[in-house]
Tab-separated table of C-alpha atoms and ligand atoms in Angstrom:
chain	number	residue	atom	x	y	z
A	16	MET	CA	-11.491	39.823	20.215
A	17	MET	CA	-7.894	39.433	18.988
A	18	LEU	CA	-7.582	37.887	15.563
A	19	PRO	CA	-5.662	34.613	15.690
A	20	LYS	CA	-2.170	34.986	14.208
A	21	PRO	CA	-0.399	32.130	12.384
A	22	ASP	CA	2.627	32.388	14.661
A	23	SER	CA	0.527	31.697	17.740
A	24	ILE	CA	-1.259	28.714	16.177
A	25	ILE	CA	1.199	27.047	13.786
A	26	ARG	CA	3.790	24.743	15.385
A	27	ASP	CA	7.164	26.415	16.082
A	28	GLU	CA	9.110	23.872	13.996
A	29	ILE	CA	6.882	24.663	10.985
A	30	LEU	CA	7.244	28.437	11.483
A	31	SER	CA	11.024	28.060	11.345
A	32	LEU	CA	10.996	25.776	8.269
A	33	LYS	CA	12.099	27.070	4.885
A	34	ALA	CA	9.707	25.903	2.136
A	35	TYR	CA	11.172	23.571	-0.489
A	36	HIS	CA	12.364	25.980	-3.157
A	37	VAL	CA	11.795	25.248	-6.849
A	38	PRO	CA	13.491	27.918	-9.016
A	39	VAL	CA	11.873	29.377	-12.144
A	40	SER	CA	13.174	27.552	-15.224
A	41	THR	CA	11.118	29.023	-18.078
A	42	GLY	CA	13.141	29.097	-21.287
A	43	MET	CA	16.195	27.466	-19.706
A	44	ILE	CA	17.983	24.200	-20.392
A	45	LYS	CA	16.755	22.326	-17.351
A	46	LEU	CA	19.421	20.137	-15.789
A	47	ASP	CA	18.505	20.639	-12.134
A	48	ALA	CA	15.881	18.057	-11.208
A	49	MET	CA	16.976	14.644	-12.555
A	50	GLU	CA	14.264	14.562	-15.184
A	51	ASN	CA	14.528	12.303	-18.232
A	52	PRO	CA	15.207	14.675	-21.171
A	53	TYR	CA	13.505	12.519	-23.801
A	54	SER	CA	9.831	12.482	-24.760
A	55	LEU	CA	7.752	9.413	-25.599
A	56	PRO	CA	7.564	8.109	-29.189
A	57	ALA	CA	4.715	9.578	-31.274
A	58	ASP	CA	2.706	6.333	-31.544
A	59	LEU	CA	2.728	5.886	-27.778
A	60	GLN	CA	1.747	9.522	-27.286
A	61	ALA	CA	-1.180	9.029	-29.691
A	62	LYS	CA	-2.303	5.944	-27.791
A	63	ILE	CA	-2.145	7.893	-24.527
A	64	SER	CA	-4.197	10.760	-26.004
A	65	GLU	CA	-6.925	8.342	-27.018
A	66	LEU	CA	-7.012	6.655	-23.624
A	67	VAL	CA	-7.023	9.958	-21.768
A	68	SER	CA	-9.902	11.348	-23.824
A	69	SER	CA	-12.004	8.278	-23.094
A	70	THR	CA	-11.228	8.185	-19.360
A	71	PRO	CA	-14.253	9.202	-17.286
A	72	MET	CA	-13.099	12.095	-15.130
A	73	ASN	CA	-16.467	12.468	-13.425
A	74	ARG	CA	-15.787	9.221	-11.559
A	75	TYR	CA	-13.331	8.603	-8.741
A	76	PRO	CA	-10.330	6.474	-9.653
A	77	ASP	CA	-10.007	2.821	-8.657
A	78	PRO	CA	-8.960	3.339	-5.009
A	79	GLY	CA	-6.756	0.237	-5.070
A	80	ALA	CA	-5.339	0.923	-8.563
A	81	ILE	CA	-5.476	-2.835	-9.121
A	82	ALA	CA	-4.703	-2.829	-12.854
A	83	LEU	CA	-1.836	-0.377	-12.458
A	84	LYS	CA	-0.320	-2.461	-9.670
A	85	GLU	CA	-0.450	-5.532	-11.894
A	86	SER	CA	1.443	-3.669	-14.633
A	87	LEU	CA	3.996	-2.449	-12.105
A	88	ARG	CA	4.560	-5.957	-10.750
A	89	LYS	CA	5.333	-7.187	-14.243
A	90	ALA	CA	7.412	-4.246	-15.426
A	91	MET	CA	9.450	-3.964	-12.234
A	92	ASP	CA	9.855	-7.653	-11.343
A	93	ILE	CA	8.306	-7.251	-7.899
A	94	PRO	CA	9.019	-10.520	-6.029
A	95	VAL	CA	5.991	-12.805	-5.737
A	96	GLY	CA	4.465	-12.705	-2.259
A	97	MET	CA	5.425	-9.085	-1.586
A	98	ASP	CA	2.768	-6.387	-1.196
A	99	LEU	CA	2.831	-3.195	-3.193
A	100	MET	CA	1.783	0.291	-2.087
A	101	LEU	CA	1.403	3.320	-4.376
A	102	GLY	CA	2.047	6.968	-3.567
A	103	ASN	CA	1.528	10.334	-5.236
A	104	GLY	CA	5.276	10.349	-5.862
A	105	SER	CA	7.533	8.494	-3.474
A	106	ASP	CA	7.572	11.685	-1.396
A	107	GLU	CA	4.054	10.799	-0.281
A	108	LEU	CA	5.190	7.322	0.738
A	109	ILE	CA	7.983	8.790	2.866
A	110	GLN	CA	5.380	10.972	4.558
A	111	ILE	CA	3.004	8.047	5.146
A	112	ILE	CA	5.767	5.975	6.735
A	113	ALA	CA	6.778	8.859	9.005
A	114	MET	CA	3.155	9.507	10.057
A	115	ALA	CA	2.754	5.845	10.898
A	116	VAL	CA	5.781	5.587	13.196
A	117	ALA	CA	5.806	9.107	14.715
A	118	LYS	CA	5.244	8.179	18.349
A	119	PRO	CA	6.424	10.841	20.811
A	120	ASP	CA	10.257	10.969	20.616
A	121	ALA	CA	10.425	8.452	17.747
A	122	VAL	CA	13.553	8.862	15.617
A	123	LEU	CA	13.964	8.986	11.841
A	124	LEU	CA	17.601	8.286	10.956
A	125	SER	CA	19.320	8.899	7.662
A	126	ILE	CA	22.744	9.797	6.363
A	127	GLU	CA	23.973	13.229	5.272
A	128	PRO	CA	24.186	14.596	2.689
A	129	SER	CA	21.186	12.802	1.237
A	130	PHE	CA	17.646	13.453	-0.013
A	131	VAL	CA	16.432	16.533	1.893
A	132	MET	CA	12.813	15.338	2.162
A	133	TYR	CA	13.743	12.745	4.827
A	134	LYS	CA	14.640	15.500	7.268
A	135	MET	CA	11.804	17.801	6.187
A	136	ILE	CA	9.187	15.071	6.588
A	137	ALA	CA	10.602	14.121	9.999
A	138	THR	CA	9.919	17.739	10.959
A	139	PHE	CA	6.421	17.753	9.385
A	140	THR	CA	5.467	14.720	11.449
A	141	GLY	CA	7.084	15.795	14.724
A	142	MET	CA	9.760	13.082	14.649
A	143	ARG	CA	13.277	13.511	15.975
A	144	TYR	CA	15.726	13.479	13.067
A	145	VAL	CA	19.237	12.027	13.292
A	146	GLY	CA	21.517	12.620	10.278
A	147	VAL	CA	24.775	10.667	10.277
A	148	PRO	CA	27.534	12.279	8.148
A	149	LEU	CA	29.073	10.245	5.342
A	150	ASN	CA	32.828	9.797	5.063
A	151	ALA	CA	34.632	12.406	2.925
A	152	ASP	CA	34.535	9.972	-0.038
A	153	PHE	CA	30.719	9.693	0.436
A	154	SER	CA	30.879	6.097	1.687
A	155	LEU	CA	28.918	5.021	4.769
A	156	ASP	CA	30.641	5.660	8.104
A	157	MET	CA	29.593	2.260	9.449
A	158	GLN	CA	31.080	2.624	12.906
A	159	ARG	CA	29.223	5.879	13.468
A	160	ILE	CA	25.970	4.639	11.902
A	161	LEU	CA	25.891	1.489	14.032
A	162	ALA	CA	26.657	3.559	17.151
A	163	GLU	CA	23.831	6.015	16.366
A	164	ILE	CA	21.408	3.143	15.740
A	165	GLU	CA	22.367	1.639	19.091
A	166	GLN	CA	21.987	4.979	20.882
A	167	ASN	CA	18.830	6.356	19.184
A	168	GLN	CA	16.904	3.155	18.402
A	169	PRO	CA	15.385	4.713	15.244
A	170	ALA	CA	11.820	3.716	14.342
A	171	VAL	CA	12.783	4.114	10.698
A	172	ILE	CA	15.990	4.468	8.662
A	173	PHE	CA	16.053	5.862	5.110
A	174	ILE	CA	18.926	5.026	2.754
A	175	ALA	CA	18.954	6.326	-0.823
A	176	TYR	CA	20.597	3.757	-3.113
A	177	PRO	CA	22.136	5.316	-5.247
A	178	ASN	CA	22.388	8.369	-3.045
A	179	ASN	CA	21.162	11.842	-4.003
A	180	PRO	CA	22.975	14.310	-4.284
A	181	THR	CA	26.285	12.405	-4.230
A	182	GLY	CA	25.329	9.911	-6.980
A	183	ASN	CA	27.201	6.911	-5.584
A	184	LEU	CA	25.954	3.466	-4.604
A	185	PHE	CA	26.784	2.477	-1.047
A	186	ASP	CA	28.309	-0.896	-0.307
A	187	ALA	CA	25.399	-3.373	-0.357
A	188	GLU	CA	26.858	-5.438	2.483
A	189	ASP	CA	27.069	-2.296	4.639
A	190	ILE	CA	23.361	-1.675	4.000
A	191	SER	CA	22.616	-5.285	4.931
A	192	ARG	CA	24.450	-4.784	8.221
A	193	ILE	CA	22.342	-1.677	8.871
A	194	ILE	CA	19.124	-3.632	8.187
A	195	GLU	CA	20.291	-6.369	10.558
A	196	ALA	CA	21.187	-3.861	13.293
A	197	ALA	CA	17.990	-1.787	12.926
A	198	PRO	CA	15.364	-2.065	15.691
A	199	GLY	CA	12.683	-0.799	13.269
A	200	LEU	CA	11.947	-0.296	9.589
A	201	VAL	CA	14.610	0.273	6.954
A	202	ILE	CA	13.598	1.882	3.658
A	203	VAL	CA	16.003	1.468	0.756
A	204	ASP	CA	15.023	4.303	-1.593
A	205	GLU	CA	15.855	3.210	-5.141
A	206	ALA	CA	14.710	6.361	-6.984
A	207	TYR	CA	17.693	6.011	-9.369
A	208	HIS	CA	17.479	2.255	-9.864
A	209	ALA	CA	17.122	2.541	-13.648
A	210	PHE	CA	20.637	3.985	-13.887
A	211	ALA	CA	22.306	1.697	-11.353
A	212	GLY	CA	21.276	-1.840	-12.223
A	213	THR	CA	21.364	-3.173	-8.675
A	214	SER	CA	18.543	-3.516	-6.171
A	215	PHE	CA	17.483	-4.686	-2.726
A	216	LEU	CA	14.203	-6.130	-4.075
A	217	PRO	CA	15.710	-9.668	-4.051
A	218	ARG	CA	16.599	-9.241	-0.354
A	219	LEU	CA	13.011	-8.483	0.744
A	220	ALA	CA	12.372	-12.137	1.570
A	221	GLN	CA	15.476	-12.228	3.748
A	222	TYR	CA	14.716	-9.064	5.763
A	223	PRO	CA	11.178	-8.683	7.170
A	224	ASN	CA	11.950	-5.091	8.338
A	225	LEU	CA	12.977	-3.949	4.838
A	226	LEU	CA	10.850	-1.948	2.394
A	227	VAL	CA	12.111	-1.052	-1.094
A	228	MET	CA	10.864	2.224	-2.544
A	229	ARG	CA	10.942	3.292	-6.198
A	230	THR	CA	9.503	6.044	-8.361
A	231	LEU	CA	8.677	6.558	-12.035
A	232	SER	CA	9.838	10.183	-11.774
A	233	LYS	CA	13.509	9.774	-12.697
A	234	LEU	CA	12.663	7.092	-15.250
A	235	GLY	CA	10.723	9.563	-17.396
A	236	LEU	CA	7.300	10.207	-15.849
A	237	ALA	CA	8.038	12.944	-13.292
A	238	GLY	CA	4.852	14.790	-14.220
A	239	LEU	CA	2.586	11.854	-13.406
A	240	ARG	CA	3.655	11.617	-9.727
A	241	LEU	CA	3.799	7.882	-9.113
A	242	GLY	CA	5.934	6.189	-6.497
A	243	PHE	CA	5.689	2.676	-5.142
A	244	MET	CA	6.988	0.549	-2.345
A	245	ALA	CA	7.327	-3.214	-1.996
A	246	GLY	CA	7.535	-5.230	1.187
A	247	SER	CA	5.829	-7.727	3.414
A	248	ALA	CA	2.068	-7.487	3.934
A	249	ASP	CA	2.624	-7.156	7.708
A	250	TRP	CA	3.926	-3.619	7.193
A	251	ILE	CA	2.048	-2.574	4.051
A	252	VAL	CA	-1.375	-3.434	5.528
A	253	GLN	CA	-0.714	-1.007	8.404
A	254	LEU	CA	0.719	1.745	6.188
A	255	GLU	CA	-2.232	1.462	3.766
A	256	LYS	CA	-4.493	2.763	6.571
A	257	LEU	CA	-2.786	6.160	6.245
A	258	ARG	CA	-3.036	6.420	2.475
A	259	LEU	CA	-5.742	8.902	1.491
A	260	PRO	CA	-8.384	7.305	-0.715
A	261	TYR	CA	-7.855	8.005	-4.427
A	262	ASN	CA	-4.281	9.311	-4.003
A	263	ILE	CA	-3.459	8.048	-7.511
A	264	ASN	CA	-5.681	9.989	-9.935
A	265	VAL	CA	-7.417	8.448	-12.961
A	266	LEU	CA	-5.081	10.048	-15.505
A	267	THR	CA	-1.954	8.849	-13.714
A	268	GLN	CA	-3.437	5.357	-13.490
A	269	VAL	CA	-4.329	5.064	-17.145
A	270	VAL	CA	-1.203	6.744	-18.512
A	271	ALA	CA	1.269	4.949	-16.239
A	272	GLN	CA	-0.328	1.603	-17.022
A	273	THR	CA	-0.048	2.237	-20.751
A	274	VAL	CA	3.580	3.354	-20.583
A	275	LEU	CA	4.465	0.380	-18.357
A	276	GLU	CA	3.179	-1.915	-21.095
A	277	HIS	CA	5.995	-0.394	-23.152
A	278	ILE	CA	8.561	-0.290	-20.379
A	279	ASP	CA	11.317	-1.088	-22.913
A	280	VAL	CA	10.900	2.492	-24.227
A	281	LEU	CA	11.854	3.901	-20.834
A	282	THR	CA	14.635	1.391	-20.176
A	283	GLN	CA	16.151	2.209	-23.572
A	284	GLN	CA	16.033	5.901	-22.701
A	285	ALA	CA	17.702	5.129	-19.373
A	286	LYS	CA	20.434	3.259	-21.268
A	287	SER	CA	20.996	6.302	-23.515
A	288	ILE	CA	21.214	8.490	-20.423
A	289	MET	CA	23.863	6.140	-18.997
A	290	VAL	CA	25.850	6.411	-22.237
A	291	GLN	CA	25.598	10.208	-22.096
A	292	ARG	CA	26.581	10.118	-18.418
A	293	ALA	CA	29.870	8.459	-19.388
A	294	VAL	CA	30.473	10.993	-22.177
A	295	LEU	CA	29.696	13.918	-19.871
A	296	LYS	CA	31.952	12.524	-17.131
A	297	THR	CA	34.867	12.130	-19.526
A	298	GLN	CA	34.416	15.684	-20.804
A	299	LEU	CA	34.201	17.098	-17.283
A	300	GLU	CA	37.383	15.268	-16.310
A	301	THR	CA	39.350	17.053	-19.040
A	302	ILE	CA	38.541	20.467	-17.519
A	303	PRO	CA	41.367	21.522	-15.185
A	304	GLY	CA	40.410	22.394	-11.608
A	305	ILE	CA	37.178	20.390	-11.537
A	306	GLU	CA	36.705	17.366	-9.313
A	307	VAL	CA	34.218	14.864	-10.785
A	308	PHE	CA	32.587	12.279	-8.507
A	309	PRO	CA	31.551	8.818	-9.717
A	310	SER	CA	27.832	8.385	-10.439
A	311	ASP	CA	25.422	5.466	-10.679
A	312	ALA	CA	22.495	7.856	-11.144
A	313	ASN	CA	21.283	10.214	-13.898
A	314	PHE	CA	23.260	13.158	-12.551
A	315	ILE	CA	26.879	14.009	-11.797
A	316	LEU	CA	28.266	15.840	-8.781
A	317	ILE	CA	31.246	18.096	-9.396
A	318	ARG	CA	33.405	20.351	-7.236
A	319	VAL	CA	34.565	23.624	-8.753
A	320	PRO	CA	36.465	26.634	-7.464
A	321	GLN	CA	33.944	29.348	-6.386
A	322	ALA	CA	30.732	27.332	-6.842
A	323	ASP	CA	28.377	30.275	-6.254
A	324	SER	CA	29.810	32.409	-9.049
A	325	VAL	CA	30.207	29.423	-11.415
A	326	PHE	CA	26.562	28.450	-10.790
A	327	GLU	CA	25.431	32.024	-11.429
A	328	GLY	CA	27.511	32.225	-14.619
A	329	ILE	CA	25.949	29.006	-15.897
A	330	ARG	CA	22.473	30.238	-15.011
A	331	GLN	CA	22.952	33.556	-16.767
A	332	ARG	CA	24.016	31.641	-19.870
A	333	GLY	CA	20.696	29.793	-19.886
A	334	VAL	CA	21.403	26.477	-18.138
A	335	LEU	CA	19.836	25.602	-14.795
A	336	ILE	CA	21.695	23.110	-12.569
A	337	LYS	CA	21.720	22.723	-8.775
A	338	ASN	CA	24.027	24.625	-6.459
A	339	LEU	CA	24.814	22.566	-3.356
A	340	ASN	CA	27.309	24.993	-1.871
A	341	ASN	CA	26.414	26.401	1.567
A	342	GLY	CA	24.435	23.271	2.376
A	343	HIS	CA	26.253	20.334	3.945
A	344	PRO	CA	29.986	20.896	4.679
A	345	LEU	CA	30.868	17.757	2.659
A	346	LEU	CA	29.355	19.525	-0.382
A	347	ASN	CA	31.470	22.667	-0.234
A	348	ASN	CA	31.774	24.148	-3.723
A	349	CYS	CA	29.725	21.304	-5.202
A	350	LEU	CA	27.294	21.552	-8.115
A	351	ARG	CA	24.951	18.837	-9.367
A	352	VAL	CA	24.094	18.484	-13.023
A	353	THR	CA	21.412	16.186	-14.415
A	354	VAL	CA	22.429	14.214	-17.511
A	355	GLY	CA	20.478	15.671	-20.439
A	356	THR	CA	20.469	14.969	-24.154
A	357	GLU	CA	23.796	14.919	-25.987
A	358	GLN	CA	23.174	18.498	-27.169
A	359	GLU	CA	22.150	19.784	-23.754
A	360	ASN	CA	25.235	18.243	-22.174
A	361	GLU	CA	27.511	19.828	-24.781
A	362	GLN	CA	25.882	23.179	-24.178
A	363	PHE	CA	26.368	22.717	-20.440
A	364	ILE	CA	30.078	21.953	-20.883
A	365	GLN	CA	30.413	25.063	-23.058
A	366	VAL	CA	28.723	27.424	-20.564
A	367	LEU	CA	30.563	25.793	-17.668
A	368	MET	CA	33.918	26.541	-19.297
A	369	ASN	CA	32.804	30.091	-20.001
A	370	SER	CA	31.781	30.488	-16.351
A	371	LEU	CA	34.981	29.236	-14.705
B	412	PLP	C1	13.652	12.387	-6.538
B	412	PLP	C2	13.746	11.517	-5.345
B	412	PLP	C3	12.598	11.023	-4.700
B	412	PLP	C4	11.215	11.560	-4.961
B	412	PLP	O1	10.645	11.155	-6.061
B	412	PLP	P1	9.103	11.414	-6.389
B	412	PLP	O2	8.591	10.055	-6.662
B	412	PLP	O3	9.133	12.304	-7.560
B	412	PLP	O4	8.429	12.019	-5.189
B	412	PLP	C5	12.753	10.138	-3.660
B	412	PLP	N1	13.966	9.772	-3.237
B	412	PLP	C6	15.089	10.241	-3.800
B	412	PLP	C7	16.404	9.818	-3.267
B	412	PLP	C8	15.018	11.139	-4.857
B	412	PLP	O5	16.138	11.659	-5.368
């Protein structure tokens, strides 16, 4: 008997996928993944240690994470009357939504360039993906988006607000027009909300086909993997059927809940990051030959001459950022740098100048 080979069993679209690549960063200044550079204060860390050591790990977690959800509602001002759903990172929530709507030929629509997981997850779940290019200034091409909605009747539309990797906030009224024109769900992905100060949460009551997604990752808890989504019970009740039991582990539940009780710590850190973002932007703008794009997130997109060699020069000098060249044509010669501590940012500016 012939041994079964992966390429005769695995779906063609999976065989031709490239796995999401995470580069080695040991020993480097890590400014590639939009992590919060600060650690938690010592007293809070001590409190967490105590709670973790007394958490029974022989038992399954609370499948509904009731206490954690309560803390999230308070800390994040979730509108009363809206349901809340938790994911192992918001990536998992994107996947759950796609699985739920992936009828044969169903379309997932987003804009490009944006968060790459929308397209990847469309492929994982066998959906047809439609990516509508942004204008050259990274604003929404409304005429084109509305035409593609009309033509493709997407089951779900994802809009990152602020957008990754461009860093800008789209016009809120444009997004409202998209929600009104959509024949299906619209997810406003607010992963960078902490650095933007504007949200679609208050519009949930107005738009029954809107879900607002957030994550604790960019706020300072990337290692815990906790994302959440708010919206009307009509949708959340259906999506909950696809959530694997116990997707939020006991340690994430207890630690996240404790940190959320001190949410001011994280919001203060986000404020510091916004201050450093302004400093970094000003410094970048003094370097001749670099184009600096506006940012409402915790990273800055820049365009340099010869991005590949500049990126490599920066990397060899010990700083890891993200090279977006050779991806989307709108990102030609673009690099993305996460805002770090004051020192890390200064070091980045130094190695950038040495790499130009
Ligand atoms: C980082 C990011 C996410 C994923 O966050 P996790 O909760 O860590 O899975 C989702 N959406 C956007 C736009 C992001 O940039």
